[in-house]
Amino acid sequence: MTTTSDSANAFDPSSSTTPEGARREAAEIAAAVAGLTPARQFVQLVADHADRIALRSPNGDGWDEWTWTQHADRVARAAAGFQALGLERGDRIVLMMRNCAEFHVLDMAALLVGATPISVYNSSSPDQVAYLIQHCGARFAVAEDDGFAARFADARSLPLLEQIGMVHPGPGDQPPFTFESLLAHEPVDLAAAADTGRPDDAATVIYTSGTTGPPKGVVITNENVCWTGESLRRRFPFATEYAGKRVVSYLPMAHIAERMVSHYIHVALGFEVSTCPEAGQVAAYLAQVRPHVLFGVPRVFEKINAGVLAALAADPERATKFDEAVEAATPIAVERSWGRATEEQEATWAFLDEVAFQPARALLGLDELLMAITGAAPMRGELLLWFRAIGVPLSEIYGMSESTGPITWTPEHIKPGTVGTAIPGCEVTLGDDGELICRGGNVFGGYLGDPGKTAEALDGGWLRTGDIATVDDDGYFRIVDRKKELIITAGGKNVSPANLEAALRMIPLVGQAFAVGDQRPFVAALVTLDPDDAPAWAKAHGIAFTDLADLSRNPQVRAEIDRAAQEAMAPFNHAERVKKIVVLDHDWPPDSAFVTPTQKLKRRAIREAYADVIADIYA
């Protein structure tokens, strides 16, 4: 675990809070990565860490492990295979697969021939896949298996798409090429191949989740990737030995956060990546891998918190003692993150850690974490403090696809409820209307084929995030909400739905929450039951039920949600509070019609689908 002296003094959080400081750091970062591409970083890493483990894949009860030398051999052979197919510099190739070692091979192999690999969300329908392929103009595609290959049905008639290969073909499948057929080629010369791509070439195109409209193709350049990786490295709260640090890859590679953490930083610094093909199984993988670095959307940490509390609930006396320990440790955790804890506070926390927290972290597989990060949606400050109190070094990051991921992040010197200060080299400020804007080497190269949208997003080199924020005297930013998603009640009160939804999700029974009330007399919410925690709560309270729909109609369940909601709304003023809750009889799972793979709500889709339900609330 990170010690106070290691973490609190690892960096100066105020270094990028002035325009002059940001520009100075931007110049330093640009000089450090001049001429680099992910492919060139990969070649250097292989030379430096040939025999270290690069990738681990689950195989039954065990793991298959590839060293960097073995990984590089597969990449070099796959690159030769792509060349034999006719994949050329400037081409685009689409990848649709779960988190697996083969993804890392194929993505890097495409970069070695100068092509741009683009990931597709695994939940994409055939028409969505066809839209993406047509939009990016891909000549080739690779599907993991026949299930994913079937999603290309609408794309097969596109004139530009030449071949669709497969990683794991079934017995009756006869794709034009497979992962094994690519590896059958003699390897290219890695160093020579790595020089094919230039820093200003596209490393990938990230398609926005389409929460408010058709997906846009965010062009991320090689320079964006290398610059952002170097900026993040300067914020890491641990020493300079990065190679071998363990990471679990479980979020979609079509999302910029997972690509940065477990793919691009993987090849820049040598992280050891263990692949988790089913995101819902990440808890089991954490216990096996015991990662040093963990990124998760808030819902991941909410589920971990709920699981701990549910386990403790079986022993009320133990639960009370654990809660008391957390209460005592919380103020100490903040002081420790700033390096200000007294000897007495350190001794108190060490005792609490030994008797209560360390066993809990070990059970969860979080006992060797050096850095835990949450982002993509807001997290309640109380929950972040709960994790800090039990020794999980959690911090909140803020950014977007168009910024190659991060804009602000402070892993230590935390202020719960904020998203930290500007990352090194990124100049961040607020526009006249409070919109957060930024500029730096992390800002994307534009939207693919859409100069109009690009011009809207980039104003004189400044990236317009679309988020309203505030900033304190120390340069710590607090995100209010999306500019276009603020609820303005009939009384003229501006309300942040995201903050209300985050509070409601802290209720153990609740899975997802959606706040409504624009131009209405009060704020209300639609909520779903948590498919894991709600049934467990019901059984613990002796409630018989057949399914979630049955449970959603139970008076005790509804009464408990109403009771807990009153507590959750206590920090908000009267005009902001949710006054009425509708419990839906079904779930909104991630990567579905109403929720993105990273658990963002698809607001327009929800409003349209539940228009009658919302109307009834105010009838």
Coordinates of C-alpha atoms in Angstrom, one line a residue, residues 148-471:
F148 CA -20.0 -10.8 -33.0
A149 CA -19.5 -11.6 -36.7
A150 CA -23.3 -11.8 -37.0
R151 CA -23.5 -8.1 -36.0
F152 CA -21.8 -7.3 -39.3
A153 CA -24.8 -8.5 -41.3
D154 CA -25.8 -5.0 -42.4
A155 CA -22.2 -4.0 -43.1
R156 CA -21.3 -6.9 -45.5
S157 CA -22.9 -5.0 -48.5
L158 CA -20.9 -1.9 -47.9
P159 CA -18.6 -1.5 -51.0
L160 CA -15.5 -0.4 -49.1
L161 CA -15.5 -3.2 -46.5
E162 CA -13.4 -6.0 -48.1
Q163 CA -13.0 -8.7 -45.4
I164 CA -14.3 -9.6 -42.0
G165 CA -11.9 -11.9 -40.0
M166 CA -12.4 -13.8 -36.8
V167 CA -10.3 -14.5 -33.7
H168 CA -12.1 -17.6 -32.6
P169 CA -14.1 -19.1 -35.6
G170 CA -16.6 -21.8 -34.8
P171 CA -16.5 -25.3 -36.4
G172 CA -18.6 -24.3 -39.4
D173 CA -17.1 -20.8 -39.8
Q174 CA -14.9 -20.0 -42.8
P175 CA -13.8 -16.4 -42.4
P176 CA -11.3 -15.0 -45.0
F177 CA -8.7 -14.7 -42.3
T178 CA -8.3 -15.7 -38.6
F179 CA -6.1 -14.7 -35.7
E180 CA -4.1 -17.9 -36.3
S181 CA -3.7 -17.3 -40.0
L182 CA -2.3 -13.8 -39.3
L183 CA 0.2 -15.3 -36.9
A184 CA 1.3 -17.8 -39.5
H185 CA 3.3 -15.1 -41.4
E186 CA 7.0 -14.4 -40.9
P187 CA 7.3 -11.4 -38.5
V188 CA 8.0 -7.9 -39.7
D189 CA 11.0 -6.0 -38.4
L190 CA 9.5 -4.3 -35.4
A191 CA 11.8 -1.2 -35.3
A192 CA 11.3 -0.6 -39.0
A193 CA 7.6 -1.1 -38.9
A194 CA 7.2 1.2 -35.9
D195 CA 8.6 4.0 -38.1
T196 CA 5.6 3.7 -40.5
G197 CA 3.3 5.8 -38.4
R198 CA 3.8 9.5 -37.6
P199 CA 2.9 11.4 -34.4
D200 CA 0.1 13.3 -36.2
D201 CA -1.5 10.0 -37.5
A202 CA -4.7 8.8 -36.0
A203 CA -4.1 6.2 -33.2
T204 CA -7.8 5.4 -33.0
V205 CA -11.2 6.9 -33.5
I206 CA -13.4 6.9 -30.4
Y207 CA -17.1 7.0 -31.2
T208 CA -19.2 8.9 -28.7
S209 CA -21.8 6.9 -26.8
G210 CA -24.7 8.7 -28.5
T211 CA -26.4 9.7 -25.3
T212 CA -27.7 12.9 -26.9
G213 CA -27.5 12.2 -30.7
P214 CA -25.8 10.2 -33.4
P215 CA -22.3 9.1 -32.5
K216 CA -19.4 11.3 -33.5
G217 CA -16.0 10.0 -34.4
V218 CA -13.4 11.5 -32.1
V219 CA -10.0 11.4 -33.8
I220 CA -7.2 10.7 -31.3
T221 CA -3.7 11.1 -32.7
N222 CA -0.5 9.3 -31.8
E223 CA 0.7 12.5 -30.3
N224 CA -2.5 12.9 -28.2
V225 CA -1.9 9.4 -26.8
C226 CA 1.8 9.9 -25.9
W227 CA 1.3 13.4 -24.6
T228 CA -1.6 12.4 -22.3
G229 CA 0.3 9.3 -21.1
E230 CA 3.3 11.5 -20.1
S231 CA 1.0 14.0 -18.4
L232 CA -0.7 11.3 -16.3
R233 CA 2.7 9.7 -15.5
R234 CA 3.7 12.9 -13.8
R235 CA 0.7 12.7 -11.5
F236 CA 1.1 9.0 -10.5
P237 CA 1.4 8.9 -6.7
F238 CA 4.1 6.1 -6.7
A239 CA 7.7 5.8 -7.5
T240 CA 9.3 5.6 -11.0
E241 CA 9.2 1.8 -11.3
Y242 CA 6.1 1.3 -13.5
A243 CA 6.9 -1.9 -15.3
G244 CA 5.1 -4.9 -13.9
K245 CA 2.4 -2.9 -12.1
R246 CA -0.8 -5.0 -12.3
V247 CA -4.0 -3.8 -14.0
V248 CA -7.3 -5.5 -14.8
S249 CA -8.7 -4.7 -18.2
Y250 CA -12.5 -5.1 -18.1
L251 CA -14.2 -1.9 -19.5
P252 CA -14.9 -1.7 -23.3
M253 CA -11.9 -0.8 -25.4
A254 CA -14.2 1.4 -27.4
H255 CA -14.0 3.8 -24.4
I256 CA -11.0 6.1 -24.1
A257 CA -10.5 5.5 -20.4
E258 CA -9.9 1.7 -20.8
R259 CA -7.7 2.3 -23.9
M260 CA -5.5 4.8 -22.0
V261 CA -5.1 2.8 -18.8
S262 CA -4.7 -0.8 -20.1
H263 CA -3.5 -0.3 -23.6
Y264 CA -1.6 2.9 -24.3
I265 CA -0.1 3.3 -20.8
H266 CA 0.4 -0.4 -20.9
V267 CA 2.9 -0.1 -23.8
A268 CA 4.3 3.2 -22.6
L269 CA 5.2 2.1 -19.1
G270 CA 5.0 -1.7 -19.0
F271 CA 1.9 -2.3 -17.0
E272 CA 1.0 -6.0 -16.6
V273 CA -2.5 -6.4 -18.0
S274 CA -4.9 -9.2 -16.9
T275 CA -7.9 -9.4 -19.2
C276 CA -11.4 -9.8 -17.9
P277 CA -13.7 -10.6 -20.8
E278 CA -17.0 -10.1 -18.9
A279 CA -17.1 -6.8 -17.0
G280 CA -19.7 -8.2 -14.6
Q281 CA -17.1 -10.6 -13.3
V282 CA -14.5 -8.0 -12.4
A283 CA -14.9 -8.5 -8.6
A284 CA -13.7 -12.1 -8.9
Y285 CA -10.8 -11.0 -11.1
L286 CA -9.7 -8.3 -8.6
A287 CA -9.4 -11.0 -5.9
Q288 CA -7.2 -13.1 -8.2
V289 CA -5.0 -10.3 -9.7
R290 CA -4.7 -8.0 -6.7
P291 CA -4.1 -5.0 -9.0
H292 CA -1.8 -2.0 -8.3
V293 CA -3.9 0.3 -10.5
L294 CA -7.7 0.2 -10.8
F295 CA -10.0 2.4 -12.9
G296 CA -13.7 2.1 -12.5
V297 CA -16.9 4.0 -13.1
P298 CA -18.7 5.1 -9.9
R299 CA -21.1 2.2 -10.1
V300 CA -18.3 -0.3 -9.8
F301 CA -17.2 1.3 -6.5
E302 CA -20.8 1.7 -5.4
K303 CA -21.3 -2.1 -5.9
I304 CA -18.1 -2.8 -3.9
N305 CA -19.3 -0.6 -1.1
A306 CA -22.7 -2.2 -1.1
G307 CA -21.2 -5.7 -1.1
V308 CA -19.0 -4.9 2.0
L309 CA -22.0 -3.5 3.9
A310 CA -24.2 -6.4 2.9
A311 CA -21.6 -8.9 4.2
L312 CA -21.2 -7.0 7.4
A313 CA -25.0 -6.8 7.9
A314 CA -25.1 -10.5 8.8
D315 CA -23.2 -9.7 12.0
P316 CA -24.7 -6.5 13.5
E317 CA -22.1 -6.1 16.2
R318 CA -19.3 -6.4 13.6
A319 CA -21.0 -4.0 11.3
T320 CA -21.4 -1.4 14.1
K321 CA -17.7 -1.7 14.9
F322 CA -16.7 -1.4 11.3
D323 CA -18.9 1.8 10.9
E324 CA -17.3 3.3 14.0
A325 CA -13.8 2.5 12.6
V326 CA -14.7 4.2 9.3
E327 CA -16.1 7.3 11.1
A328 CA -12.9 7.6 13.2
A329 CA -10.7 7.1 10.1
T330 CA -12.4 9.4 7.7
P331 CA -10.9 12.8 9.0
I332 CA -7.5 11.0 9.3
A333 CA -7.7 9.8 5.7
V334 CA -8.0 13.4 4.4
E335 CA -5.1 14.5 6.5
R336 CA -3.0 11.6 5.3
S337 CA -3.7 12.4 1.7
W338 CA -2.2 15.9 2.3
G339 CA 0.7 14.6 4.3
R340 CA -0.5 16.4 7.4
A341 CA -1.5 13.5 9.7
T342 CA 0.1 13.7 13.2
E343 CA 1.9 10.8 14.7
E344 CA -1.1 10.1 16.9
Q345 CA -3.4 10.1 13.9
E346 CA -1.1 7.8 12.0
A347 CA -1.0 5.4 15.0
T348 CA -4.8 5.5 15.2
W349 CA -5.2 4.7 11.5
A350 CA -2.6 1.9 11.6
F351 CA -4.5 0.3 14.5
L352 CA -7.9 0.6 12.7
D353 CA -6.3 -0.7 9.5
E354 CA -4.9 -3.8 11.2
V355 CA -8.1 -4.8 13.0
A356 CA -10.7 -3.8 10.4
F357 CA -9.7 -2.4 7.1
Q358 CA -6.8 -4.6 5.9
P359 CA -8.8 -7.8 6.2
A360 CA -11.6 -6.2 4.1
R361 CA -9.2 -5.0 1.4
A362 CA -7.6 -8.4 1.2
L363 CA -11.0 -10.1 0.8
L364 CA -11.8 -7.7 -2.0
G365 CA -8.4 -8.0 -3.7
L366 CA -7.7 -4.3 -3.1
D367 CA -4.9 -4.7 -0.6
E368 CA -2.1 -3.9 -3.0
L369 CA -3.6 -0.9 -4.7
L370 CA -1.3 2.0 -5.3
M371 CA -3.9 4.0 -7.2
A372 CA -7.7 3.7 -7.7
I373 CA -9.5 6.1 -10.0
T374 CA -13.1 6.8 -10.7
G375 CA -14.6 8.8 -13.6
A376 CA -17.1 9.0 -16.5
A377 CA -19.9 10.0 -14.0
P378 CA -20.0 11.9 -10.7
M379 CA -19.2 10.1 -7.4
R380 CA -20.6 11.2 -4.1
G381 CA -18.0 12.7 -1.9
E382 CA -19.1 10.6 1.1
L383 CA -18.4 7.4 -0.9
L384 CA -15.0 8.5 -2.0
L385 CA -14.2 9.3 1.7
W386 CA -15.4 5.8 2.7
F387 CA -12.9 4.2 0.4
R388 CA -10.1 6.5 1.5
A389 CA -10.9 5.7 5.2
I390 CA -10.5 2.0 4.6
G391 CA -7.2 2.5 2.9
V392 CA -8.3 2.4 -0.8
P393 CA -6.4 5.3 -2.4
L394 CA -9.4 6.4 -4.5
S395 CA -9.5 9.7 -6.4
E396 CA -11.9 11.2 -9.0
I397 CA -10.8 12.1 -12.5
Y398 CA -12.6 14.2 -15.0
G399 CA -12.4 14.3 -18.8
M400 CA -13.9 13.2 -22.1
S401 CA -13.1 11.4 -25.3
E402 CA -12.2 14.7 -26.9
S403 CA -9.5 15.3 -24.3
T404 CA -8.0 11.8 -24.8
G405 CA -9.5 11.0 -21.4
P406 CA -8.3 13.3 -18.6
I407 CA -8.6 17.0 -18.1
T408 CA -8.4 17.3 -14.3
W409 CA -7.1 14.8 -11.7
T410 CA -5.4 14.9 -8.3
P411 CA -4.7 11.4 -6.9
E412 CA -3.6 12.8 -3.5
H413 CA -4.2 16.1 -1.8
I414 CA -7.9 15.2 -2.3
K415 CA -10.9 17.4 -1.9
P416 CA -13.9 15.1 -2.0
G417 CA -16.7 16.4 -4.3
T418 CA -14.1 18.0 -6.6
V419 CA -12.4 16.4 -9.6
G420 CA -9.0 17.8 -8.7
T421 CA -6.8 20.3 -10.5
A422 CA -5.7 20.5 -14.1
I423 CA -3.5 17.6 -15.3
P424 CA 0.1 18.7 -16.0
G425 CA 0.4 20.7 -19.1
C426 CA -3.3 21.2 -19.7
E427 CA -4.6 24.7 -19.3
V428 CA -8.1 24.7 -17.8
T429 CA -10.4 27.6 -17.1
L430 CA -14.1 28.6 -17.1
G431 CA -15.9 30.5 -19.8
D432 CA -18.2 33.5 -19.2
D433 CA -21.1 31.2 -18.6
G434 CA -19.3 28.8 -16.3
E435 CA -18.5 26.2 -19.0
L436 CA -15.2 24.3 -18.4
I437 CA -12.8 24.7 -21.3
C438 CA -9.3 23.5 -21.8
R439 CA -6.3 23.4 -24.2
G440 CA -3.2 21.2 -24.3
G441 CA -1.6 18.3 -26.1
N442 CA -4.5 16.0 -25.0
V443 CA -7.1 17.9 -27.0
F444 CA -8.3 15.8 -30.0
G445 CA -7.6 16.2 -33.7
G446 CA -11.3 16.9 -34.6
Y447 CA -14.4 14.9 -35.4
L448 CA -13.9 12.5 -38.4
G449 CA -15.5 14.0 -41.5
D450 CA -17.3 16.7 -39.6
P451 CA -15.6 20.1 -39.7
G452 CA -18.7 21.9 -38.5
K453 CA -19.0 19.9 -35.3
T454 CA -15.2 20.3 -34.8
A455 CA -15.5 24.0 -35.1
E456 CA -18.3 24.0 -32.5
A457 CA -16.1 22.0 -30.1
L458 CA -12.9 23.8 -30.6
D459 CA -13.0 27.6 -30.1
G460 CA -9.7 29.2 -30.8
G461 CA -7.9 26.0 -29.7
W462 CA -10.0 25.7 -26.5
L463 CA -12.0 22.5 -26.1
R464 CA -15.6 23.3 -25.0
T465 CA -16.6 20.5 -22.7
G466 CA -20.3 21.3 -22.4
D467 CA -20.0 21.0 -18.6
I468 CA -20.7 23.8 -16.1
A469 CA -18.2 23.9 -13.3
T470 CA -16.8 26.0 -10.4
V471 CA -13.2 26.3 -9.3

